[in-house]
JSON list of C-alpha atoms and ligand atoms in Angstrom, two decimals:
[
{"chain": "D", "resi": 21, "resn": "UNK", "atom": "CA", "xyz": [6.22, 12.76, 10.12]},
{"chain": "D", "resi": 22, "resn": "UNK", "atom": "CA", "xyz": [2.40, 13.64, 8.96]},
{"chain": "D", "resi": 23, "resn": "UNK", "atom": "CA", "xyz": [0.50, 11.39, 7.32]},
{"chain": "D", "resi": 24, "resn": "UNK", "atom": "CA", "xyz": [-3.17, 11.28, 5.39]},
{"chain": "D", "resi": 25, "resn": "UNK", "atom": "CA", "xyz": [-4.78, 8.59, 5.26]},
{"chain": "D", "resi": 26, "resn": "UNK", "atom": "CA", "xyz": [-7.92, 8.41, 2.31]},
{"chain": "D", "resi": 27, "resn": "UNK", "atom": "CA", "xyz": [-10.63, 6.40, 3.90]},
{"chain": "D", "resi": 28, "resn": "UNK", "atom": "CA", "xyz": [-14.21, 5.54, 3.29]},
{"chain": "D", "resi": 29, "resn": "UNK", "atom": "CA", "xyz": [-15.10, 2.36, 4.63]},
{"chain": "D", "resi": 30, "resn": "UNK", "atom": "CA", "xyz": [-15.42, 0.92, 7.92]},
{"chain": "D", "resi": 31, "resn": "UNK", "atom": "CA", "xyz": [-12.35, 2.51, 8.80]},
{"chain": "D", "resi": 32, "resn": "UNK", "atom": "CA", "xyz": [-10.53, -0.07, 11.20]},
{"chain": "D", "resi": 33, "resn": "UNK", "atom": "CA", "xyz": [-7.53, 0.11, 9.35]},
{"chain": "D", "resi": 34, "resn": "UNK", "atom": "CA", "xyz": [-7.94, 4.10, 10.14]},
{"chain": "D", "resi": 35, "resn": "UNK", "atom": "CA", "xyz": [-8.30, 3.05, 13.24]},
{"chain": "D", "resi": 36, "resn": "UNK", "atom": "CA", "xyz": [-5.21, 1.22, 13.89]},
{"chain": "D", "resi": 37, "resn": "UNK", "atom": "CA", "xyz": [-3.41, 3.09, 12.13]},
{"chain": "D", "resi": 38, "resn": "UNK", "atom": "CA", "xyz": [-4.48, 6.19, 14.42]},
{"chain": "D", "resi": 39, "resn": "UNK", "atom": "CA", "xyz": [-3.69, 4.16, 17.81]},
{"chain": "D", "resi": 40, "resn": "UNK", "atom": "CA", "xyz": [-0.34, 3.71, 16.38]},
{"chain": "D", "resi": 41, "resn": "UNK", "atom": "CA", "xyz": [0.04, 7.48, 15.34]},
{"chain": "D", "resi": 42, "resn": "UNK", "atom": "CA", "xyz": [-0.77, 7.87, 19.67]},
{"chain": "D", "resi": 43, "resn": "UNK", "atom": "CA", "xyz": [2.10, 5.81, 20.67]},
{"chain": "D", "resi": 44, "resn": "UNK", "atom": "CA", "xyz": [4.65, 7.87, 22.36]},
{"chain": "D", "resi": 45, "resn": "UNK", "atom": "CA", "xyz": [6.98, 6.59, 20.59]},
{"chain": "D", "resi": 46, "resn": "UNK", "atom": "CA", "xyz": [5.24, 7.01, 16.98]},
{"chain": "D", "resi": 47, "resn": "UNK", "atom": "CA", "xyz": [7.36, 7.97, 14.01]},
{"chain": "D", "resi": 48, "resn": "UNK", "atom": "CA", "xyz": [4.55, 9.17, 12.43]},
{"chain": "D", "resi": 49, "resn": "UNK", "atom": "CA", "xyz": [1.26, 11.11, 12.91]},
{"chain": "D", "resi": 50, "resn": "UNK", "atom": "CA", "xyz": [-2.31, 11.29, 11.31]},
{"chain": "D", "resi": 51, "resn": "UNK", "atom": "CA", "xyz": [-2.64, 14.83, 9.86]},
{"chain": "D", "resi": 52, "resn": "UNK", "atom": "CA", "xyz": [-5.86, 14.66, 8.28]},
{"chain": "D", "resi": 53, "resn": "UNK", "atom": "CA", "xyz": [-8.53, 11.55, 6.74]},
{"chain": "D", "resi": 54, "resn": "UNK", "atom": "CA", "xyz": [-9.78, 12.08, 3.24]},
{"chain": "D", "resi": 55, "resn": "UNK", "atom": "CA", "xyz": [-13.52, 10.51, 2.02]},
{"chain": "D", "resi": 56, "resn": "UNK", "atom": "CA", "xyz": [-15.16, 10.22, -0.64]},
{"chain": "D", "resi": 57, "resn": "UNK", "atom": "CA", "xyz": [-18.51, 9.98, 1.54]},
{"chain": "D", "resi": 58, "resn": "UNK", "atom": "CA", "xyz": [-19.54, 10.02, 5.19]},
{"chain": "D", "resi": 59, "resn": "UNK", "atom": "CA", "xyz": [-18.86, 6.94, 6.67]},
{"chain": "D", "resi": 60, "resn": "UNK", "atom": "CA", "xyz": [-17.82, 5.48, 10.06]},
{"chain": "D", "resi": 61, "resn": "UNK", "atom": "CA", "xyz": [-13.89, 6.04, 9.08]},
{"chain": "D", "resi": 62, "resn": "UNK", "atom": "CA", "xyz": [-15.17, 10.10, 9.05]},
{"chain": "D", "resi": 63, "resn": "UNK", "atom": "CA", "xyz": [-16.99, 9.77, 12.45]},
{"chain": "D", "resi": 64, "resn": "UNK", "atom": "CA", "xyz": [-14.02, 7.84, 13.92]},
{"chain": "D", "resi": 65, "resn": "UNK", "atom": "CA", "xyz": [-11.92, 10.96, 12.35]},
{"chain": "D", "resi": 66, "resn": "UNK", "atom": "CA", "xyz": [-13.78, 13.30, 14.07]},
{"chain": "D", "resi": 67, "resn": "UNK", "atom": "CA", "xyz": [-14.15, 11.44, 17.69]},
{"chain": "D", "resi": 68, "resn": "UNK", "atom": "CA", "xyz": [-10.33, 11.59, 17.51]},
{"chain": "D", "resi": 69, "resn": "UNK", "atom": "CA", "xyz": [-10.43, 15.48, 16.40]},
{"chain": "D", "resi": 70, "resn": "UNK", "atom": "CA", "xyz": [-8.23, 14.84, 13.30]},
{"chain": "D", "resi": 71, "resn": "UNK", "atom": "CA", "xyz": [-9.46, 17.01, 10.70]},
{"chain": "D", "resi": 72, "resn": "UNK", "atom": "CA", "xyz": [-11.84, 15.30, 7.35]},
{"chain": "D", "resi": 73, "resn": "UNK", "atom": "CA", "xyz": [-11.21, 16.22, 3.90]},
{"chain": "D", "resi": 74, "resn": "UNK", "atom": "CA", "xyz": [-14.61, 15.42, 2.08]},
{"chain": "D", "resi": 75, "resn": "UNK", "atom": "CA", "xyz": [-14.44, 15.24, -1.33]},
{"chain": "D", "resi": 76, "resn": "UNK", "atom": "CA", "xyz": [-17.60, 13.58, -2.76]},
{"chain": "D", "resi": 77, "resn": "UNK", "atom": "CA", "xyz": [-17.41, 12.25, -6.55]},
{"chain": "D", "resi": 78, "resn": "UNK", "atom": "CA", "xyz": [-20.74, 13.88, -7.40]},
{"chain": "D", "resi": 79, "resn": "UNK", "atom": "CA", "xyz": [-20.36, 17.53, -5.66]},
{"chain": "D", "resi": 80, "resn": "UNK", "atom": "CA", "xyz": [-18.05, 18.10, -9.02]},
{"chain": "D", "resi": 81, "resn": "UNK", "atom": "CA", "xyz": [-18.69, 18.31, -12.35]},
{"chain": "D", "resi": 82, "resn": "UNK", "atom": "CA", "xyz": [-16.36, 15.87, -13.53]},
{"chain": "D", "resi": 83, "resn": "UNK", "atom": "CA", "xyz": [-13.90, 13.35, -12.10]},
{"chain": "D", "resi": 84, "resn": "UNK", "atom": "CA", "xyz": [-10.57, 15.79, -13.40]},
{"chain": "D", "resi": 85, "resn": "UNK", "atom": "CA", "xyz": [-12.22, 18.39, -11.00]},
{"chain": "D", "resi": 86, "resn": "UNK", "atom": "CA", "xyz": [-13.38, 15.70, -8.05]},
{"chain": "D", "resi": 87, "resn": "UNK", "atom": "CA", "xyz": [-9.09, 14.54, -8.72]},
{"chain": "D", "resi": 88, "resn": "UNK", "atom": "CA", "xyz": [-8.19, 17.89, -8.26]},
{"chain": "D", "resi": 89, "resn": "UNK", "atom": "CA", "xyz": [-10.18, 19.07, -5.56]},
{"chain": "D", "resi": 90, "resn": "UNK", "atom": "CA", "xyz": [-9.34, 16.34, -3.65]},
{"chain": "D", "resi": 91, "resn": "UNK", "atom": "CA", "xyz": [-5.25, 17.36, -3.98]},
{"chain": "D", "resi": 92, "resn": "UNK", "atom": "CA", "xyz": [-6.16, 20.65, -3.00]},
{"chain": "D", "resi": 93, "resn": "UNK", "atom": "CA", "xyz": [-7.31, 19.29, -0.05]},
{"chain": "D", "resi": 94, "resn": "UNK", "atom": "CA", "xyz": [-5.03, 16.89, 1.16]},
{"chain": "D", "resi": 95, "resn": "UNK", "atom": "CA", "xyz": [-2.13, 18.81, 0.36]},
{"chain": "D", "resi": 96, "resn": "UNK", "atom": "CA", "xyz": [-3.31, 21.92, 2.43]},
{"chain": "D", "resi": 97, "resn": "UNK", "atom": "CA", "xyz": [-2.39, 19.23, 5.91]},
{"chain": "D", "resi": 98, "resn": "UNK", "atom": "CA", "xyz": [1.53, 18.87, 4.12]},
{"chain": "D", "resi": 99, "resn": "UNK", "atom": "CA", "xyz": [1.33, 15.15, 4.13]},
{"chain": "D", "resi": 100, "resn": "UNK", "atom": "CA", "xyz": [4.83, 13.39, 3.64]},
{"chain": "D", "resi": 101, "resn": "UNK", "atom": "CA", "xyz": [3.14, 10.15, 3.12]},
{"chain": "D", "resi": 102, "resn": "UNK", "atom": "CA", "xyz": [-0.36, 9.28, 1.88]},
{"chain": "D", "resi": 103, "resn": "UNK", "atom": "CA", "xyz": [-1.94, 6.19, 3.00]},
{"chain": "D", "resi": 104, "resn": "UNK", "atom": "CA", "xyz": [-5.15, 4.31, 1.30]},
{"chain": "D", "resi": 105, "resn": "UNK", "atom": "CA", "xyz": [-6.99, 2.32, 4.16]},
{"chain": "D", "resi": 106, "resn": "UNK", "atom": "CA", "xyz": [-10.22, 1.24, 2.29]},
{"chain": "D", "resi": 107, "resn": "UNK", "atom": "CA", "xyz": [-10.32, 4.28, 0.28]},
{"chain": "D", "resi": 108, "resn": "UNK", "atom": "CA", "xyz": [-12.93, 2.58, -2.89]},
{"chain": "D", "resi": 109, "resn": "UNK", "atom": "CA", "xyz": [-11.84, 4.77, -5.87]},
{"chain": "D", "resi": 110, "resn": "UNK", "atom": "CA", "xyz": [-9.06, 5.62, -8.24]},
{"chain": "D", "resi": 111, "resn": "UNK", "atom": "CA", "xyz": [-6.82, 8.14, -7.78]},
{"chain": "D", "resi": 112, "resn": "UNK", "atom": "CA", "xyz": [-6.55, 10.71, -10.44]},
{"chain": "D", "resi": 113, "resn": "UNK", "atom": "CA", "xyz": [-3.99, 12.47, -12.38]},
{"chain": "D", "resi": 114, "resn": "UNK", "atom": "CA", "xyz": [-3.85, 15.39, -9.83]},
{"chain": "D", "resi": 115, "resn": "UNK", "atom": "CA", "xyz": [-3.30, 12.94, -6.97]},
{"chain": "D", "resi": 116, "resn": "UNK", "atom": "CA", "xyz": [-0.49, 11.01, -8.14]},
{"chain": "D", "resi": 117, "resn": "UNK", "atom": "CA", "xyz": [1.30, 14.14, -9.55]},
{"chain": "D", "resi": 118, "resn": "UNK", "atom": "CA", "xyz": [1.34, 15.96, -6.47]},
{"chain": "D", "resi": 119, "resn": "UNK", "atom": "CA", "xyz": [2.09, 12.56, -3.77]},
{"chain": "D", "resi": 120, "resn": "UNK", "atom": "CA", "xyz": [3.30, 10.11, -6.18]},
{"chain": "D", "resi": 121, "resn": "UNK", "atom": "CA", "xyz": [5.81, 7.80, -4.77]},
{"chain": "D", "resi": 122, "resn": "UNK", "atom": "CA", "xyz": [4.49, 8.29, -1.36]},
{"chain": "D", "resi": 123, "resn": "UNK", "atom": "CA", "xyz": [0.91, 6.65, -1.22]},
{"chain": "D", "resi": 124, "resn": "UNK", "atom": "CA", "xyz": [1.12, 3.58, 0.10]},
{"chain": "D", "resi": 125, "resn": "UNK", "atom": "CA", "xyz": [-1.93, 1.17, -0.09]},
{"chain": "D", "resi": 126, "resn": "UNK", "atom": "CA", "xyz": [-3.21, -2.22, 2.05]},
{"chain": "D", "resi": 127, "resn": "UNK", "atom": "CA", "xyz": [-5.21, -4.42, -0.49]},
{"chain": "D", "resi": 128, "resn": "UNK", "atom": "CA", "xyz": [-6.77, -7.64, 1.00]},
{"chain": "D", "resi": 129, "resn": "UNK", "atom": "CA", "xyz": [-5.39, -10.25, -0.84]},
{"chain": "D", "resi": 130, "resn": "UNK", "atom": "CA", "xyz": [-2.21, -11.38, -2.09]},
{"chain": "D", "resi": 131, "resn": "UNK", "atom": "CA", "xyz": [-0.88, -9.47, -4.94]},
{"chain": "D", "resi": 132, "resn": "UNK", "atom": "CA", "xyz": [-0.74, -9.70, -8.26]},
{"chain": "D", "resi": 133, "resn": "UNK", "atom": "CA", "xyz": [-3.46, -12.23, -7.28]},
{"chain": "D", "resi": 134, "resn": "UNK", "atom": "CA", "xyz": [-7.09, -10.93, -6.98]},
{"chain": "D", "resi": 135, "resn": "UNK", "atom": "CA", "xyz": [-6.61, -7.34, -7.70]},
{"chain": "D", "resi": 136, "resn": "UNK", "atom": "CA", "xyz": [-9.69, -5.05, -7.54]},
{"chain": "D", "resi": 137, "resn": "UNK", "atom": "CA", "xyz": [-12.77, -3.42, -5.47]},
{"chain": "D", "resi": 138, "resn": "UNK", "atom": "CA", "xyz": [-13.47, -7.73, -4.89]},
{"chain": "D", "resi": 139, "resn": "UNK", "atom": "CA", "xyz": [-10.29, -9.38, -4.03]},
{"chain": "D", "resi": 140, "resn": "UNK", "atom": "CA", "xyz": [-11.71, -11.39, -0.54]},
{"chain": "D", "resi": 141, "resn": "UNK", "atom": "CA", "xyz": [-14.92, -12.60, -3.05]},
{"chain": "D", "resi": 142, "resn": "UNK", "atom": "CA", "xyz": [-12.37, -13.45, -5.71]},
{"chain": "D", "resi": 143, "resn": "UNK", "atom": "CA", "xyz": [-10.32, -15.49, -3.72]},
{"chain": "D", "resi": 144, "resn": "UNK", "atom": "CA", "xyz": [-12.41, -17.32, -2.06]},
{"chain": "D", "resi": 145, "resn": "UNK", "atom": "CA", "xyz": [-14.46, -17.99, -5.21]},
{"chain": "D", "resi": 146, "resn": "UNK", "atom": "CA", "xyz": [-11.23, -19.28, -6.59]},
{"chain": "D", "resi": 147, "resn": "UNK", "atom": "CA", "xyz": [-11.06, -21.95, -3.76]},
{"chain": "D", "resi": 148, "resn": "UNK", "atom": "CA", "xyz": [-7.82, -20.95, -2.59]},
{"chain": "D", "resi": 149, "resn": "UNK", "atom": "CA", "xyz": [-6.44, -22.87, 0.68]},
{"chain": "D", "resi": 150, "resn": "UNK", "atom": "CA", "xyz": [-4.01, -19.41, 1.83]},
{"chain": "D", "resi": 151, "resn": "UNK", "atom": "CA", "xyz": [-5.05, -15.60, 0.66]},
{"chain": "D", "resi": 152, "resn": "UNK", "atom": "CA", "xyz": [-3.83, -12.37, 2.59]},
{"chain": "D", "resi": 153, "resn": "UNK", "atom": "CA", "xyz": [-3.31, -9.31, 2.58]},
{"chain": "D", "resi": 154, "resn": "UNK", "atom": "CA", "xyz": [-0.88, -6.69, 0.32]},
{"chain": "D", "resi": 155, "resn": "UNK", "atom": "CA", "xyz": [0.90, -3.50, 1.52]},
{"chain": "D", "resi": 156, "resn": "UNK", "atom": "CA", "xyz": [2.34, -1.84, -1.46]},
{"chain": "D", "resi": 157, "resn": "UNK", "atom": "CA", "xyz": [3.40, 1.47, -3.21]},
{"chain": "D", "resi": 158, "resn": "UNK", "atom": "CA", "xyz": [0.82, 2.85, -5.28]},
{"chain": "D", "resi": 159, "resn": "UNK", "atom": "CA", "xyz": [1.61, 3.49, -9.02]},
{"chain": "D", "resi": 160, "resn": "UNK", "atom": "CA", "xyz": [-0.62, 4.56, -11.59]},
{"chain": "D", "resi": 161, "resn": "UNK", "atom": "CA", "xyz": [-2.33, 1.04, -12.03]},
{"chain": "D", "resi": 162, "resn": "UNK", "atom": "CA", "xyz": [-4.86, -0.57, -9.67]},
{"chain": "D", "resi": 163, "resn": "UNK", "atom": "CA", "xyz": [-3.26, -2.57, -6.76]},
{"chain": "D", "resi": 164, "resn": "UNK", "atom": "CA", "xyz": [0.16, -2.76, -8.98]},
{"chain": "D", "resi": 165, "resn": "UNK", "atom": "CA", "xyz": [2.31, -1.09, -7.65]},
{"chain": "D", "resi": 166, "resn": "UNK", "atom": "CA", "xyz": [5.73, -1.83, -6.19]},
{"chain": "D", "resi": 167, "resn": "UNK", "atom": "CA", "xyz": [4.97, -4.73, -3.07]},
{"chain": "D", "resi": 168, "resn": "UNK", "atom": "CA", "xyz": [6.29, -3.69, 0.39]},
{"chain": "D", "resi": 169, "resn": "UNK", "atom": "CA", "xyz": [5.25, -6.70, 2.90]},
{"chain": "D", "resi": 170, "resn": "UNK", "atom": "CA", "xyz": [2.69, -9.57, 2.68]},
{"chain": "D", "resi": 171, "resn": "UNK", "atom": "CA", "xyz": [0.78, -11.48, 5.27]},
{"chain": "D", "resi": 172, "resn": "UNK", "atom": "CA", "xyz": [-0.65, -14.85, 4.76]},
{"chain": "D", "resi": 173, "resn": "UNK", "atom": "CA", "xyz": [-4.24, -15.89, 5.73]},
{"chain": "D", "resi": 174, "resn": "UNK", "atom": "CA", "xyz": [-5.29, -19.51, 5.64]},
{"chain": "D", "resi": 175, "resn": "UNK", "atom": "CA", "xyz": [-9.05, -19.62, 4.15]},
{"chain": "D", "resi": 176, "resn": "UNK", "atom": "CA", "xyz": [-10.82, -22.16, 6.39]},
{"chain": "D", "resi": 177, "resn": "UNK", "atom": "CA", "xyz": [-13.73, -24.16, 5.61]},
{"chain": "D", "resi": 178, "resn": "UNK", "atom": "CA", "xyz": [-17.25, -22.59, 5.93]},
{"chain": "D", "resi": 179, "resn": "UNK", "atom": "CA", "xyz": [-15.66, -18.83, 5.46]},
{"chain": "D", "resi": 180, "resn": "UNK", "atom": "CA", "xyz": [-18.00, -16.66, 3.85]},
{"chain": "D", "resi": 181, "resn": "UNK", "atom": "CA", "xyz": [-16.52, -13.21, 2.32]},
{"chain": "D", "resi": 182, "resn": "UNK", "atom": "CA", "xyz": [-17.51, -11.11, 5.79]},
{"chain": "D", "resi": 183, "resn": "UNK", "atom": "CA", "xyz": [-15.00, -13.68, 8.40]},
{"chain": "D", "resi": 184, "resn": "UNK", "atom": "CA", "xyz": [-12.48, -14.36, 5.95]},
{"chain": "D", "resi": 185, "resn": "UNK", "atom": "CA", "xyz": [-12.41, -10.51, 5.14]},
{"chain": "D", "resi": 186, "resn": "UNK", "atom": "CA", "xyz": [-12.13, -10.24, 8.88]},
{"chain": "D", "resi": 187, "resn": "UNK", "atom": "CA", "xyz": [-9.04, -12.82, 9.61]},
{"chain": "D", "resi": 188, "resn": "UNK", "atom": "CA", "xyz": [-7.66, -10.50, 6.68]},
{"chain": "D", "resi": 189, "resn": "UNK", "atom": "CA", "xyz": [-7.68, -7.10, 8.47]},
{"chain": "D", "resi": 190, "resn": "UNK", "atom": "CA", "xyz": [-6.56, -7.98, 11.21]},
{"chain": "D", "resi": 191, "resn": "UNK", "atom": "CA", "xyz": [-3.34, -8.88, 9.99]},
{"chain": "D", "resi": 192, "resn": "UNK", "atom": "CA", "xyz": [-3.50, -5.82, 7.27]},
{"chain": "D", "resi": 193, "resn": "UNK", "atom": "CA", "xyz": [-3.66, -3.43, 10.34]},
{"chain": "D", "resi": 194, "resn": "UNK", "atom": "CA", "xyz": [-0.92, -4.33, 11.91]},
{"chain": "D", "resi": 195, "resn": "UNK", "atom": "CA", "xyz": [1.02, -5.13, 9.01]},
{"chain": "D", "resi": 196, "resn": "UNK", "atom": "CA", "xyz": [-0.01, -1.41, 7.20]},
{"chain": "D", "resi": 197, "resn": "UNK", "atom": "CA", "xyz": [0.70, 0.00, 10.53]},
{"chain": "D", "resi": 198, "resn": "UNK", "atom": "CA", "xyz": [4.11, -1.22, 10.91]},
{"chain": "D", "resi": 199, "resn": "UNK", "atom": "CA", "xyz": [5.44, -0.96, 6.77]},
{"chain": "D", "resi": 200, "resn": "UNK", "atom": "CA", "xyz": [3.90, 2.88, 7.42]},
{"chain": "D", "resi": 201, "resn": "UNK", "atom": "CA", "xyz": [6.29, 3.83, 10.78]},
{"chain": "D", "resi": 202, "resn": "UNK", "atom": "CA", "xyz": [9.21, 1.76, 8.66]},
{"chain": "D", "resi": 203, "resn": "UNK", "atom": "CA", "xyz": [8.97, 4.16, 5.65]},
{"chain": "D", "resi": 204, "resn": "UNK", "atom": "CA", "xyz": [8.62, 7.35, 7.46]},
{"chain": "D", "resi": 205, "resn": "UNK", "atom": "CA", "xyz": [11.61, 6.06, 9.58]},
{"chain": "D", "resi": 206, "resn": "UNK", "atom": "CA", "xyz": [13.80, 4.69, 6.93]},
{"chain": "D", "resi": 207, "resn": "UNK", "atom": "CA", "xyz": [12.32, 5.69, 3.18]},
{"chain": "D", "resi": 208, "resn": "UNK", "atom": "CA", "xyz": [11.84, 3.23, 0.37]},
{"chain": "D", "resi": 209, "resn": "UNK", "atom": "CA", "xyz": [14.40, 1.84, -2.08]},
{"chain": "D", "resi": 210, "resn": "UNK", "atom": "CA", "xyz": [12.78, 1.23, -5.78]},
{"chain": "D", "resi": 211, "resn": "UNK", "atom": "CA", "xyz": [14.54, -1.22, -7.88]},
{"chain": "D", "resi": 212, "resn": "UNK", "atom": "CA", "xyz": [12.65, -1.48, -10.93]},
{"chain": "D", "resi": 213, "resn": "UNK", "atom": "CA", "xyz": [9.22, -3.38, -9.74]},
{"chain": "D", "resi": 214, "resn": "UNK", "atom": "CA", "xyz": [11.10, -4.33, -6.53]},
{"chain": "D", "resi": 215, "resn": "UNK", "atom": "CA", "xyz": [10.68, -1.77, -3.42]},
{"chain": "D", "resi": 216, "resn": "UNK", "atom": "CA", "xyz": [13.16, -2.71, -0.10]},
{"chain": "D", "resi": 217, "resn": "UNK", "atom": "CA", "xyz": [12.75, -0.42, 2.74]},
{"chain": "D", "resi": 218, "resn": "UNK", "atom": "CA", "xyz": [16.36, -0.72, 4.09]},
{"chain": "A", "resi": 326, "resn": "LIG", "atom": "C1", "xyz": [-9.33, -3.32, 3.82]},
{"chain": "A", "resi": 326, "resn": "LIG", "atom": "O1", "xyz": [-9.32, -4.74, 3.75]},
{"chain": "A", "resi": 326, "resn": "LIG", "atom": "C2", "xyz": [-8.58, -2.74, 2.67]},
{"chain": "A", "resi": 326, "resn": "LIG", "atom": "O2", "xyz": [-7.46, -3.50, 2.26]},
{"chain": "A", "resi": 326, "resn": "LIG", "atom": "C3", "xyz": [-9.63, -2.78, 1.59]},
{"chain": "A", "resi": 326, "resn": "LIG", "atom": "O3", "xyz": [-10.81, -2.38, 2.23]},
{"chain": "A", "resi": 326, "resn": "LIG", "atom": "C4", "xyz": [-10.72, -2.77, 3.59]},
{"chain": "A", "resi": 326, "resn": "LIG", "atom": "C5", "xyz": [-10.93, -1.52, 4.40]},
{"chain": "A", "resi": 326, "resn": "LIG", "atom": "O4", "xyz": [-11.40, -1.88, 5.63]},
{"chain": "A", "resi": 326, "resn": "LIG", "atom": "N1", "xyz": [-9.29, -1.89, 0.51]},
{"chain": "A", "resi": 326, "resn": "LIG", "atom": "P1", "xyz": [-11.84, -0.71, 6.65]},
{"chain": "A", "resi": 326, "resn": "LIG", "atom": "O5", "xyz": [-12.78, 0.19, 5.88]},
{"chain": "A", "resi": 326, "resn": "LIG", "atom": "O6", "xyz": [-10.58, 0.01, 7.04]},
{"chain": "A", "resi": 326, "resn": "LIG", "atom": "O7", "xyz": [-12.49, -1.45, 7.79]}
]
């Protein structure tokens, strides 16, 4: 089943996300990357000669046509599923016309808790003892949608927002990795805020 995955960060989620796609026994594979700048997830893209959508916010006169051009682009790889993997902006209108109810999204804390572009800072300015990270449908809020799995992350003592971040995705990239092959294998059920993949 293809997949694009929007990136612009680091891009290790990208990157486990693409050794998974290489497993023989994948269920899914990595049709394109989307960014919203270059950054190491576009290098990484193009080491592994899977092609990059670049879509920069400020090559376009306004965010409806930055929305739409990036749909345009994505959509020309026919993605069944969309995946956001440190992917720092909104998605538009355009976006969530043409792939809602397939964009699934890993956020780094534990939802509805410490939504946001700062949810490791958040959390541990909170003084929580146990954060962790979200995989969830996305919907047309930010980091509400519909919640597919959750890992737990115990914050220890002396954590600063880099190693706690760190503890957190490496649990996120398995987790995304696996809730991603389990919904191209066996779809999503919605039951009002509820998702169950069956
Ligand atoms: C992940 O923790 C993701 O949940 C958050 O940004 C981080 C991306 O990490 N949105 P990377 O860029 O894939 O290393």
């Amino acid at each position: 089943v293809p997949v694009a995955v929007l990136a612009s960060g680091t891009g290790s989620l990208l990157e486990s996300l693409v050794a998974y796609a290489d497993r023989t026994d994948a269920p899914f594979t990595i049709v394109a990357i989307a960014v919203d700048r270059e950054c190491r997830a576009a290098e990484l893209a193009r080491e592994r000669e899977v092609p990059v959508v670049e879509r920069r916010l400020g090559d376009h006169p306004d965010r409806a046509a930055w929305d739409a051009a990036l749909t345009d682009g994505v959509a020309e790889h026919d993605p069944q599923w969309i995946v956001t993997a440190g992917f720092m902006k909104i998605l538009g209108p355009a976006f969530l016309g043409r792939f809602g109810g397939r964009i699934v999204n890993s956020h780094p804390a534990l939802l509805p808790s410490f939504p946001g572009a700062h949810g490791v800072a958040d959390a541990l300015a909170h003084g929580v003892k146990v954060t962790g990270a979200t995989v969830h449908l996305v919907d047309d809020g930010v980091d509400t949608g519909p919640i597919l799995a959750q890992v737990p992350v115990t914050v220890e003592a002396g954590d600063t927002e880099a190693t706690l971040h760190e503890r957190i995705k490496a649990v996120e990239r398995i987790a995304l990795a696996e809730v991603v092959a389990a919904l191209v294998t066996r779809g999503v059920v919605i039951d009002g805020r509820k998702a169950h993949i069956p």
